[in-house]
Amino acid sequence: MKLLKLSIAKSWLALLGLAFLVSCSDAPKKIAFSGSTMGTTYSVTLFTKDPRYNESEIKRKVDIVLERVNAQMSTYDPDSELSKFNQFESTEPVVISRDLERVIKRALEIAEQTDGALDVTVGPLVNLWGFGPKAKPNNQPSGSELEAAQQRTGYEKLRVKNHQLIKDVPNMYIDLSTIAKGYGVDRVAHLLDQLKIQQYLVEIGGEVIAKGGKPNELPWRLAVERPVSTERAVQRVVEFKDGALATSGDYRNFFEENGRRYSHIIDPATGFPITHNLVSASVYTEDTMSADAYATALLVMGTDKARSFAQKHNLAVMLIYKTEDGFDEYISDAFKPLLTEQE
Ligand code: ADP
Ligand code: MG
């Protein structure tokens, strides 16, 4: 009897083993697609064993999520929730969606932490310099135009309270361009989490989040671009299984006038586009919205300040700055584990 029990137990074990083998041998299927959103492109790559999932079904869901973020945060859509708030020239509180609340709260936290280097109220200055939804100006804005725009900016004039948004100056204009892509990535990641997809990479315009690595314990591999506008070249290859990476740079989006280059990143302290030697800032952290916001803030700070900020806050940061004969990098200790062995 005892023997029989044992042999039954053994065969159960064998069966279990077989089931395990079968489940291991059906490798996860790869689903990858791309599309356009927020004036740029997005891409999603994922691995799943769930037979119910197919590309068109997941893409449809992803597009719904992105359209929603766009309808909330785009300054290019005059009917978006944010555009409506910008058009509402009043200091009365306005009830806002939870998404908008979350993004503006985080933007204000990072504004405080970075001493206003990140400031989502720079909209009037962005527009004045021709990097907003309207056409580019022909000349550099005048002193009085700059002064007027500066009076309408300042993150400390914007507050979120009881799910309501309040501006202290009626004609403020909020520009979430620097954080919305990152937030869109996080929302798509959230959707995939809800669908119980455990291995994915989501990217919008270069801002990415990864989860679970790839099959066979492999990390996701990504390239950080060399900051040149003439070609697309790789500066560094980074690898990680989980986490978000965002890069802000002034090498692709700028205009030139009389041989001077005007970046689309504005230093809120001066009202002028940044001009220093820092050309690219990458930040790796948990969520893409924060990575995106920090990357912009570091670019505003310039190399020295950005370096001390990264050290002080133990942020994983890679900075690329111009030198007389090319480019140099600063890689914070927290960023080093992402670099691949061969470099
Ligand atoms: P990219 O991903 O192309 O580098 P960013 O994410 O850095 O772009 O966002 C750039 C946009 O952010 C600008 O086009 C402008 O609308 C806005 N912006 C510019 N300067 C600032 C700033 N100091 N703080 C917040 N937003 C800014
Ligand atoms: Mg960015």
PDB file of C-alpha atoms in Angstrom, residues 13-28 49:
ATOM      1  CA  LEU A  13       5.392  14.461  -9.870  1.00  0.00           C
ATOM      2  CA  ALA A  14       6.220  13.187 -13.327  1.00  0.00           C
ATOM      3  CA  LEU A  15       3.003  14.664 -14.662  1.00  0.00           C
ATOM      4  CA  LEU A  16       3.732  17.960 -12.997  1.00  0.00           C
ATOM      5  CA  GLY A  17       7.177  17.875 -14.500  1.00  0.00           C
ATOM      6  CA  LEU A  18       5.686  17.264 -17.912  1.00  0.00           C
ATOM      7  CA  ALA A  19       3.243  20.122 -17.509  1.00  0.00           C
ATOM      8  CA  PHE A  20       6.135  22.340 -16.511  1.00  0.00           C
ATOM      9  CA  LEU A  21       8.116  21.299 -19.564  1.00  0.00           C
ATOM     10  CA  VAL A  22       5.160  21.916 -21.851  1.00  0.00           C
ATOM     11  CA  SER A  23       4.574  25.369 -20.413  1.00  0.00           C
ATOM     12  CA  CYS A  24       8.257  26.197 -20.777  1.00  0.00           C
ATOM     13  CA  SER A  25       8.510  25.050 -24.331  1.00  0.00           C
ATOM     14  CA  ASP A  26       5.712  27.281 -25.608  1.00  0.00           C
ATOM     15  CA  ALA A  27       7.788  30.429 -25.776  1.00  0.00           C
ATOM     16  CA  PRO A  28       5.988  33.733 -25.236  1.00  0.00           C
ATOM     17  CA  LYS A  49       1.850  33.678 -23.433  1.00  0.00           C
TER      18      LYS A  49
END
